[in-house]
PDB file of C-alpha atoms in Angstrom:
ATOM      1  CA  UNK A   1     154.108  -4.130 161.436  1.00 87.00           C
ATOM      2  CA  UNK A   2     154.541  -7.126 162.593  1.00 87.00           C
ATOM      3  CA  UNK A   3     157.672  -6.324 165.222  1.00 86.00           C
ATOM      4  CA  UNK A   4     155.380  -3.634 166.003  1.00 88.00           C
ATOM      5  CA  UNK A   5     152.384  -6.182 166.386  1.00 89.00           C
ATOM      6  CA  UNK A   6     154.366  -8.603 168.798  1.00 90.00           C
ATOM      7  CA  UNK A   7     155.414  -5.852 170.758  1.00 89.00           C
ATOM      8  CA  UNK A   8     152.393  -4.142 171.642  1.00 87.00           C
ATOM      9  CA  UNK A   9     149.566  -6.619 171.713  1.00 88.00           C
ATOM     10  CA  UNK A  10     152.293  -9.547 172.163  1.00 89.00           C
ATOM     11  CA  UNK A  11     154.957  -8.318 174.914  1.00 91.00           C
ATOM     12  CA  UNK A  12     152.087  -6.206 176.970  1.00 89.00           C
ATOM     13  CA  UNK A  13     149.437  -8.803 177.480  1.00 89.00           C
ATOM     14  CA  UNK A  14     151.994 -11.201 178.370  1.00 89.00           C
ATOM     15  CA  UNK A  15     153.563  -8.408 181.145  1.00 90.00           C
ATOM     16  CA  UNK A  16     149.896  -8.215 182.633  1.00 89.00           C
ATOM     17  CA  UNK A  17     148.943 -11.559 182.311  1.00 88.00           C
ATOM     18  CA  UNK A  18     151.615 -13.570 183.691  1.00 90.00           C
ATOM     19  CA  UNK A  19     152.030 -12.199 186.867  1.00 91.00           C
ATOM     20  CA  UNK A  20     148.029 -12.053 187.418  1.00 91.00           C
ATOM     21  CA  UNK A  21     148.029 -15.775 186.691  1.00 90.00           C
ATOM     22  CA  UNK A  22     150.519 -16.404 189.365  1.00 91.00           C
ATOM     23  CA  UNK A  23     148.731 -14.143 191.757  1.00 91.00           C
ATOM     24  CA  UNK A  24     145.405 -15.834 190.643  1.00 90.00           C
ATOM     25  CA  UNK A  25     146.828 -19.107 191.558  1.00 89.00           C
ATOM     26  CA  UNK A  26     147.692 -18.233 195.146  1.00 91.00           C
ATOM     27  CA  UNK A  27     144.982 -17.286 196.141  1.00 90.00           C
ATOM     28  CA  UNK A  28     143.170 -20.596 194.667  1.00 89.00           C
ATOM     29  CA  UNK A  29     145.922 -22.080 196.907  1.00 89.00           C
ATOM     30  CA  UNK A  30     144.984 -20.385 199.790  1.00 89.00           C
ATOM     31  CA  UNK A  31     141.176 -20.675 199.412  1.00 87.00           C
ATOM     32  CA  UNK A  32     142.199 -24.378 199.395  1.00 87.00           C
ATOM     33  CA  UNK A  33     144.842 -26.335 197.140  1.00 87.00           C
ATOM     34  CA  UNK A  34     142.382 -28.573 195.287  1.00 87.00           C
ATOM     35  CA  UNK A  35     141.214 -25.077 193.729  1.00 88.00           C
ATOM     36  CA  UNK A  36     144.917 -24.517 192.326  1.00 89.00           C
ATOM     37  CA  UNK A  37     144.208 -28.040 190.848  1.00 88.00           C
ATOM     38  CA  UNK A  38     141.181 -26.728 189.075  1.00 87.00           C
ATOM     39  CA  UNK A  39     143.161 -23.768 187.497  1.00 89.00           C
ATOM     40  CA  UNK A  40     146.303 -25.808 186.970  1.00 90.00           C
ATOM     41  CA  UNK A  41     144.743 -29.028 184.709  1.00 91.00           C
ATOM     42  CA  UNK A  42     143.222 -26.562 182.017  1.00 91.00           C
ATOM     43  CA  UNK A  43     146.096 -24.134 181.753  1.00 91.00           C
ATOM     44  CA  UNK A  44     148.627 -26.738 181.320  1.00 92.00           C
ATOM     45  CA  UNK A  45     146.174 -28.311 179.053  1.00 92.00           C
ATOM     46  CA  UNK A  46     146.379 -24.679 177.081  1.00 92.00           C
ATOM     47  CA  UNK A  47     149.957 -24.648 176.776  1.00 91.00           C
ATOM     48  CA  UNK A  48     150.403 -28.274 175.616  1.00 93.00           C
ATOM     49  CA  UNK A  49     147.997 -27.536 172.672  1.00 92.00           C
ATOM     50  CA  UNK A  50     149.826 -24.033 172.140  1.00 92.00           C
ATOM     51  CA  UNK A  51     152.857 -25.849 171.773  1.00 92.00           C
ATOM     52  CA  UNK A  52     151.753 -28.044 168.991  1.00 93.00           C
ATOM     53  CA  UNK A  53     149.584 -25.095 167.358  1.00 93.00           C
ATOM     54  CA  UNK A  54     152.303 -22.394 167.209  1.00 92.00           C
ATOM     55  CA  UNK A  55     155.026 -24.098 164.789  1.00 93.00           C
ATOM     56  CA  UNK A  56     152.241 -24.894 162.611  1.00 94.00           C
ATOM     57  CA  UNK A  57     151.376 -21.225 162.979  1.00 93.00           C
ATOM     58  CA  UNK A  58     154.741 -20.451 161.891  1.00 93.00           C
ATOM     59  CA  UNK A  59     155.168 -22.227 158.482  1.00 93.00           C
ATOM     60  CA  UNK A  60     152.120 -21.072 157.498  1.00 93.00           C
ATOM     61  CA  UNK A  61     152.665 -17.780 158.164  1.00 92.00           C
ATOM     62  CA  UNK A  62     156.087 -17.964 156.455  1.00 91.00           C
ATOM     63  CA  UNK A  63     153.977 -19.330 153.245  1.00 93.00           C
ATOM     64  CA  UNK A  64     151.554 -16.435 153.199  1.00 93.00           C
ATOM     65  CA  UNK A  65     154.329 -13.873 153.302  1.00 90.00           C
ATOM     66  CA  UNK A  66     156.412 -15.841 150.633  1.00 90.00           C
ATOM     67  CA  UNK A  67     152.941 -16.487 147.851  1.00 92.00           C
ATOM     68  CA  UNK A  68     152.501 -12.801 149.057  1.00 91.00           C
ATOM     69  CA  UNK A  69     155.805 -11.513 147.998  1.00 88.00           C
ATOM     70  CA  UNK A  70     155.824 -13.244 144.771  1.00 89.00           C
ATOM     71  CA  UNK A  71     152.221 -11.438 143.755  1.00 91.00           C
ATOM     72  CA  UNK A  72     153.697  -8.136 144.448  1.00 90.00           C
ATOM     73  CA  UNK A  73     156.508  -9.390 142.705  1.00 87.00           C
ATOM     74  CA  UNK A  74     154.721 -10.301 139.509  1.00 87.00           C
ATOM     75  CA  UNK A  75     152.213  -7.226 139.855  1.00 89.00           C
ATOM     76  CA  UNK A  76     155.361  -4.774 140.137  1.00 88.00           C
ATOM     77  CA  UNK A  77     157.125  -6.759 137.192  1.00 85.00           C
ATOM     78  CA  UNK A  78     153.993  -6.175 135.016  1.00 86.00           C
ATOM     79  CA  UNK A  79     153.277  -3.170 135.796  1.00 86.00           C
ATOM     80  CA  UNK A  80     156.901  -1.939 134.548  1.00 84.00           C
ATOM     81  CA  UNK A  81     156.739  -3.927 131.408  1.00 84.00           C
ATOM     82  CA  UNK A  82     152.726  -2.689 130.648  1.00 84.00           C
ATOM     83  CA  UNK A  83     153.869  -1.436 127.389  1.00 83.00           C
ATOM     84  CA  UNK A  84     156.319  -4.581 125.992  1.00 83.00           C
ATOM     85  CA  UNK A  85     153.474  -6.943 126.942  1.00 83.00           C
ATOM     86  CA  UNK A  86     150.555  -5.268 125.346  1.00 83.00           C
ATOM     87  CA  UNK A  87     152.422  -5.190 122.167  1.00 82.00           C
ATOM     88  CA  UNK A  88     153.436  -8.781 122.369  1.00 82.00           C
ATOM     89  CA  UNK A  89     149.924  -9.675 123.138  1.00 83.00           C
ATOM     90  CA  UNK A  90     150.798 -11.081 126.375  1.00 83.00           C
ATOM     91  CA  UNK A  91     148.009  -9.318 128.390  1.00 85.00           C
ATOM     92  CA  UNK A  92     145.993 -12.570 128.782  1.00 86.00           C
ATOM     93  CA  UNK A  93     149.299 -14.388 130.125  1.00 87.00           C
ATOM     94  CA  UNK A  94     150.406 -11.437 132.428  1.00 87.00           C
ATOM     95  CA  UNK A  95     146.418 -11.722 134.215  1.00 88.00           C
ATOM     96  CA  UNK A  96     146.902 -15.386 134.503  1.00 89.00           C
ATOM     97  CA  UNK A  97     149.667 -15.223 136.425  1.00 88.00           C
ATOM     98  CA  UNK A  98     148.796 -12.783 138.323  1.00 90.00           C
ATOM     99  CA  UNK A  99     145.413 -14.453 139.315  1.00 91.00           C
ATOM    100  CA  UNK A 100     147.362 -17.568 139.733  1.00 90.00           C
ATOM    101  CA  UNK A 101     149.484 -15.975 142.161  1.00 90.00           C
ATOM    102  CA  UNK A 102     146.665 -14.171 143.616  1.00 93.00           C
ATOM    103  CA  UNK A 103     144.651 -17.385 144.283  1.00 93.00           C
ATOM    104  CA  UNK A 104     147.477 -19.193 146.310  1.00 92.00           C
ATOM    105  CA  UNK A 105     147.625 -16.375 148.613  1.00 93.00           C
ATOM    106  CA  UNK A 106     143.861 -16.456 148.983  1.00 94.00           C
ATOM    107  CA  UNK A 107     144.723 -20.411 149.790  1.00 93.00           C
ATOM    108  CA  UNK A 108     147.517 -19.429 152.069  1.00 93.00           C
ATOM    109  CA  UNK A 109     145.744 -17.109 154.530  1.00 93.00           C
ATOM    110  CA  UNK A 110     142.636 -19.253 154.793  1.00 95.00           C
ATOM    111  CA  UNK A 111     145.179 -22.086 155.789  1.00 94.00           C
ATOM    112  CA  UNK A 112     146.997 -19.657 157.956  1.00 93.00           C
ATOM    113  CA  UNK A 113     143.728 -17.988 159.714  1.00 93.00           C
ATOM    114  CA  UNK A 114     142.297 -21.566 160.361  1.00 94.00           C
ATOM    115  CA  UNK A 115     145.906 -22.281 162.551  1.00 93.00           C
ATOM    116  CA  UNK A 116     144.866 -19.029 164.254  1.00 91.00           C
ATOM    117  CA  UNK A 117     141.190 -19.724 164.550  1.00 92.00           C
ATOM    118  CA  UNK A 118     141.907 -23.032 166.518  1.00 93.00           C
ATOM    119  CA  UNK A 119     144.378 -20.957 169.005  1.00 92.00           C
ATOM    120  CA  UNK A 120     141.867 -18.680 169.756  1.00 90.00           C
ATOM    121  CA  UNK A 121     139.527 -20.922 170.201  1.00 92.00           C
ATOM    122  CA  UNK A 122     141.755 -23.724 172.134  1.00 92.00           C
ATOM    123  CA  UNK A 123     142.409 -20.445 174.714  1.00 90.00           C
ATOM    124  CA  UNK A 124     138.442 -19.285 174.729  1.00 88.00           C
ATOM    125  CA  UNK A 125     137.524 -23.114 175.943  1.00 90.00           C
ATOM    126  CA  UNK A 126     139.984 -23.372 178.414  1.00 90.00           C
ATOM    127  CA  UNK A 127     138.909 -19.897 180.454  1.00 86.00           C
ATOM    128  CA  UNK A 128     135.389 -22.077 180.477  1.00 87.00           C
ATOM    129  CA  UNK A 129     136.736 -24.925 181.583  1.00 90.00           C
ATOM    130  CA  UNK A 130     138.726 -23.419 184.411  1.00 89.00           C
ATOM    131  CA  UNK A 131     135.607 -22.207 185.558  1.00 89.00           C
ATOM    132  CA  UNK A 132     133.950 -25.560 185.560  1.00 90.00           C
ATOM    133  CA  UNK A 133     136.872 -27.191 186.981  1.00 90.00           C
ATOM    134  CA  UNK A 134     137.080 -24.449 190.000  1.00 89.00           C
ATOM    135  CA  UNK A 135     133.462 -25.295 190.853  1.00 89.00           C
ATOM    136  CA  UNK A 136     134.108 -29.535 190.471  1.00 89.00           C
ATOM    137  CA  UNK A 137     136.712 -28.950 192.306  1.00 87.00           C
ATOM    138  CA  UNK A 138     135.393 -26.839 195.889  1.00 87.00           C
ATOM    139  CA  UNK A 139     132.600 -29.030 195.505  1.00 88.00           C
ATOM    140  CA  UNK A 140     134.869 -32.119 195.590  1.00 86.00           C
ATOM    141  CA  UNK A 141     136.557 -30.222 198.482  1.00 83.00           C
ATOM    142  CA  UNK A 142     133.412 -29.737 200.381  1.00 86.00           C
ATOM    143  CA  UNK A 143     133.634 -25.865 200.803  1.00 85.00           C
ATOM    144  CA  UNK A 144     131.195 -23.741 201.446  1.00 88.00           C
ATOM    145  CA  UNK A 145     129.167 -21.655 199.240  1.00 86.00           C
ATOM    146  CA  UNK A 146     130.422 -18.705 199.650  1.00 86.00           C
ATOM    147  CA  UNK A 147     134.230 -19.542 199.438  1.00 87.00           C
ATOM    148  CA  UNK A 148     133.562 -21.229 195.736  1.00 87.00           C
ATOM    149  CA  UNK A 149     131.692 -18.054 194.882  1.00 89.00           C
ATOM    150  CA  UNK A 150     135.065 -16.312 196.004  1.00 88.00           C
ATOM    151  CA  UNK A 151     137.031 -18.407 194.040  1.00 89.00           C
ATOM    152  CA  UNK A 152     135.084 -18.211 190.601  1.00 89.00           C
ATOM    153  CA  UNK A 153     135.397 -14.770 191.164  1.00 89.00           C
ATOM    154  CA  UNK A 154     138.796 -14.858 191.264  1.00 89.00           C
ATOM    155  CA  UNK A 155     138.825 -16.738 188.223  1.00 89.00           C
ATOM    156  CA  UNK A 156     136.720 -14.243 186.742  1.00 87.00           C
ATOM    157  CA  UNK A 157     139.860 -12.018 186.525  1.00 87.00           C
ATOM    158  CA  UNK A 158     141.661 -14.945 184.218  1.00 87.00           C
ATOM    159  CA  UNK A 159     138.889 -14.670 180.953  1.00 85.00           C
ATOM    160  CA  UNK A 160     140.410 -11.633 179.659  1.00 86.00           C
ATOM    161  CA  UNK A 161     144.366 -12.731 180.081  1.00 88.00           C
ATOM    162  CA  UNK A 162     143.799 -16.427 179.040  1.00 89.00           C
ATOM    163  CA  UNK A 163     141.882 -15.169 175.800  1.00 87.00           C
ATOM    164  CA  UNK A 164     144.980 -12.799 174.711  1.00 87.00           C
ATOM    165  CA  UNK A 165     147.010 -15.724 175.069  1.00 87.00           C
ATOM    166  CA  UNK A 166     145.472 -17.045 171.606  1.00 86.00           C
ATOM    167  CA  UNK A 167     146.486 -13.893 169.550  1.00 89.00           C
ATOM    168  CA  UNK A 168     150.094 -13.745 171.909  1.00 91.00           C
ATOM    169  CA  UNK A 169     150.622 -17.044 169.693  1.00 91.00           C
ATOM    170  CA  UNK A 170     149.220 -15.632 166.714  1.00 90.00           C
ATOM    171  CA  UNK A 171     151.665 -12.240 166.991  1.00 92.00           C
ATOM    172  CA  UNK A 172     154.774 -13.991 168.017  1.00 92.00           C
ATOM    173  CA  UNK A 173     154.998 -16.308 165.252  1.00 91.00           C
ATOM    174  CA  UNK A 174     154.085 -13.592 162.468  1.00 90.00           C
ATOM    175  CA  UNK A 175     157.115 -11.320 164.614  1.00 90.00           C
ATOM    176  CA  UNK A 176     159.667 -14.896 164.206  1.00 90.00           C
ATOM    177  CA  UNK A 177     158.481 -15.228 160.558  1.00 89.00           C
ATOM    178  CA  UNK A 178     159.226 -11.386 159.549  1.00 87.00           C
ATOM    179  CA  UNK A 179     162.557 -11.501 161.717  1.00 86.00           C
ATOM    180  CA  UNK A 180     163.989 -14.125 160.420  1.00 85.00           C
ATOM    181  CA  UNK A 181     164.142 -11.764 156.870  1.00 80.00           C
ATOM    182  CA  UNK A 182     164.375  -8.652 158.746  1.00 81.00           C
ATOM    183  CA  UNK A 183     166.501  -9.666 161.643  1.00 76.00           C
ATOM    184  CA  UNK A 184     170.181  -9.962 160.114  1.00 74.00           C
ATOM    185  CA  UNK A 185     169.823  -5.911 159.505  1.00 70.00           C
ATOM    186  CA  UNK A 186     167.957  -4.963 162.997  1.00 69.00           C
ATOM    187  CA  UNK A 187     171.312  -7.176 164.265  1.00 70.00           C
ATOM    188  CA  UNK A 188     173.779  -5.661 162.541  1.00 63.00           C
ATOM    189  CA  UNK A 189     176.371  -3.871 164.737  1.00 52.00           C
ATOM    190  CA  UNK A 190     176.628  -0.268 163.496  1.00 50.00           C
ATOM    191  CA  UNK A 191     180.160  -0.350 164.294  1.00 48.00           C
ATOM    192  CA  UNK A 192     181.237  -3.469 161.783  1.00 45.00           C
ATOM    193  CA  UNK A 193     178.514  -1.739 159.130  1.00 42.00           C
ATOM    194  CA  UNK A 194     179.365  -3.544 155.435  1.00 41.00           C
ATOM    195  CA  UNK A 195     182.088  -2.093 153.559  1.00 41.00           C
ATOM    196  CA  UNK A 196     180.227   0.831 150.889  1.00 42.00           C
ATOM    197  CA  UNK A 197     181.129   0.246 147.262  1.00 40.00           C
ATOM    198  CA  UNK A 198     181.132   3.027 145.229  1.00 44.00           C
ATOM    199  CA  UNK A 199     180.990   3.261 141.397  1.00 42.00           C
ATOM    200  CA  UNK A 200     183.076   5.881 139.960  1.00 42.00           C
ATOM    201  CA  UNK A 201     181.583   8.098 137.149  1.00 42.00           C
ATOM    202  CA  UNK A 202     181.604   6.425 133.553  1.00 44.00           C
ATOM    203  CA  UNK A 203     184.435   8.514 131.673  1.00 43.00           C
ATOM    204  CA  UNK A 204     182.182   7.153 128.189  1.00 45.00           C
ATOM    205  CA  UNK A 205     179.485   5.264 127.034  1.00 45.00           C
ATOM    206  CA  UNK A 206     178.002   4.195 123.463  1.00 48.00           C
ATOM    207  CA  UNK A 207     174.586   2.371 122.345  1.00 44.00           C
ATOM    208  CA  UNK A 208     172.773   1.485 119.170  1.00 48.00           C
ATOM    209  CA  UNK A 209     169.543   0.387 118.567  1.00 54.00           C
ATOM    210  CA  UNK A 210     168.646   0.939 122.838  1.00 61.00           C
ATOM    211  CA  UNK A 211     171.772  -0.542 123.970  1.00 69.00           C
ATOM    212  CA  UNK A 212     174.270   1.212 126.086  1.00 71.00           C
ATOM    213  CA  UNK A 213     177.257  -0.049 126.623  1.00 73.00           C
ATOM    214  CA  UNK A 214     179.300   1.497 129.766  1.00 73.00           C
ATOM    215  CA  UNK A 215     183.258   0.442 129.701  1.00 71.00           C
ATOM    216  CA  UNK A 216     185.974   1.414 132.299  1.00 71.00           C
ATOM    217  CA  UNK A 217     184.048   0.684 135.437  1.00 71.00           C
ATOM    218  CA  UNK A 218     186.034   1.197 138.555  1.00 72.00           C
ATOM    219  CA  UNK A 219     185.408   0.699 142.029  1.00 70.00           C
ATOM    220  CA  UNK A 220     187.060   2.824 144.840  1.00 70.00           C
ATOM    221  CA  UNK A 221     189.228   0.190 145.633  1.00 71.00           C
ATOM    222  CA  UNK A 222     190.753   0.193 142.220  1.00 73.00           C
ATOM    223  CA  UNK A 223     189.334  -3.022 141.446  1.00 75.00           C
ATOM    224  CA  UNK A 224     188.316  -2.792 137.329  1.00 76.00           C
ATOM    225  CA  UNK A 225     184.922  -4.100 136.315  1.00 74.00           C
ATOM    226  CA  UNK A 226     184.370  -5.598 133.201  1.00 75.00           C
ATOM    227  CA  UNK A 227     182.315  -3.807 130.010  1.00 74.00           C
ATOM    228  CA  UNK A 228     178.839  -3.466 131.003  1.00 74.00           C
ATOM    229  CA  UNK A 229     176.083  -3.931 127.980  1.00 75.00           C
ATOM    230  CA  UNK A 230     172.708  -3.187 128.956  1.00 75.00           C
ATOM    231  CA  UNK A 231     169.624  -3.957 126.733  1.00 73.00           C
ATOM    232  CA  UNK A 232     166.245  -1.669 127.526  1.00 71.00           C
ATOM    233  CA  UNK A 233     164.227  -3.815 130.129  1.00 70.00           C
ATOM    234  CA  UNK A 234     167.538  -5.142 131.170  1.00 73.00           C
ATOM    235  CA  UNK A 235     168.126  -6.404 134.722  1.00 72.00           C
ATOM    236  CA  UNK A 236     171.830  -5.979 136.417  1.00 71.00           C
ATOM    237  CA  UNK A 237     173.175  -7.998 139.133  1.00 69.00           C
ATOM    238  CA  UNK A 238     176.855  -6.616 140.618  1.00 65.00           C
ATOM    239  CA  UNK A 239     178.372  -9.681 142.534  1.00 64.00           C
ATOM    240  CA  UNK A 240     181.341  -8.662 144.393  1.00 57.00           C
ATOM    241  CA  UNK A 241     181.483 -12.328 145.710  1.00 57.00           C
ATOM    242  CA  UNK A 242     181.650 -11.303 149.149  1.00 54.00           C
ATOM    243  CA  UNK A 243     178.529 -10.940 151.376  1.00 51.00           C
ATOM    244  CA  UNK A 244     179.699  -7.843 152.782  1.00 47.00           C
ATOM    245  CA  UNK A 245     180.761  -6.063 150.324  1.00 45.00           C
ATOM    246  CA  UNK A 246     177.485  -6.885 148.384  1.00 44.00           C
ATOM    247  CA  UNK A 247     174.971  -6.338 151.086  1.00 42.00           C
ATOM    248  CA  UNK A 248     176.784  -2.550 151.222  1.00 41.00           C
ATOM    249  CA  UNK A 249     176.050  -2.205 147.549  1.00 39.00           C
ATOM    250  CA  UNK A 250     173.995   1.111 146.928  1.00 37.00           C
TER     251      UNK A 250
END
């Protein structure tokens, strides 16, 4: 969603918006230069505060998405073990955590939107100001009426581009937060894929009391794996002790 996100509403804005800027400021220029002026202060003014907003943008995104994995985490984890905690009266624990984990993610995206309510607003003010700025400026100039009508109608055409630039910011540091998990395996040449381990079929296997017990584990590379004892609820981690042989693991 949020590749999808930047892409769309991120990427597309940005195609329009750029260039229109650019034509926007020529014909300022051309009107007269102290116009440009008028456009230039506030936009640079824009991007200066962007700069500073969007890596605190960032890390707060990246906290929201980590407190939010750990609540699905914890509800998935309960949710599995319903039955082994209601008979170990743990109910009351399981719901604490839970609403423990639940609050800091209610702490998280308040923190996070208020980042992303003071973009939005930083790039709201500044299509204002450009206006304002325009007018001090033709009127410094000495132009005539009509030309600084002209020109704040050209700069009519910048509300809608300089606004998007707030949620730009907003998309492109959820997209750099999510890629940085998701962008080792949207990198990943197809042609140098990670080696596929196989397990081959357990000639026997034994339990008592719930526990099964698998022995002569094999791997296609004839590699032997030692007795495997697994207890119900159990959780199994293979380590092959190389990256790409584990990442390959089924």
């Amino acid at each position: 969603t949020s590749v999808k996100n930047w892409i769309s509403q991120g990427v597309a804005p940005l195609a329009v918006g750029i260039p229109l800027i650019i034509g926007v400021g020529i014909a300022l220029a051309l009107l007269d230069p102290l116009l440009l002026v008028g456009l230039v202060v506030p936009v640079a003014l824009l991007l200066s505060a962007m700069r500073v907003l969007a890596p605190i943008e960032y890390e707060r995104t990246r906290r929201v998405r980590r407190v939010r994995g750990r609540l699905s985490s914890q509800v998935a984890d309960t949710m599995l073990s319903t039955a082994a905690i209601r008979s170990a009266g743990g109910s009351e624990r399981e719901l604490q955590r839970i609403e423990k984990h639940s609050n800091g993610l209610v702490t998280a995206s308040i923190e996070k939107a208020k980042v992303a309510g003071a973009i939005r607003g930083v790039a709201a003010t500044t299509s204002g100001i450009a206006t304002a700025m325009v007018i001090g400026s033709g009127l410094l100039a000495g132009l005539p009426t009509h030309s600084i009508a002209g020109a704040l109608t050209i700069v009519g055409f910048l509300a809608t581009p300089i606004n998007d630039l707030g949620r730009v910011v907003e998309y492109r540091q959820t997209y750099r937060a999510a890629r940085r998990i998701i962008g080792p395996a949207i990198d990943h040449p197809t042609d140098s894929a990670p080696a596929r381990v196989e397990l081959a079929a357990v000639p026997s296997g034994r339990g008592s009391g719930g526990t099964v017990i698998a022995e002569l584990l094999e791997l296609t590379d004839g590699t032997s794996m030692p007795q495997l004892a697994a207890q119900p609820g159990s959780r199994i981690m293979v380590a092959t002790g190389n990256d790409r042989l584990a990442s390959g693991l089924p």
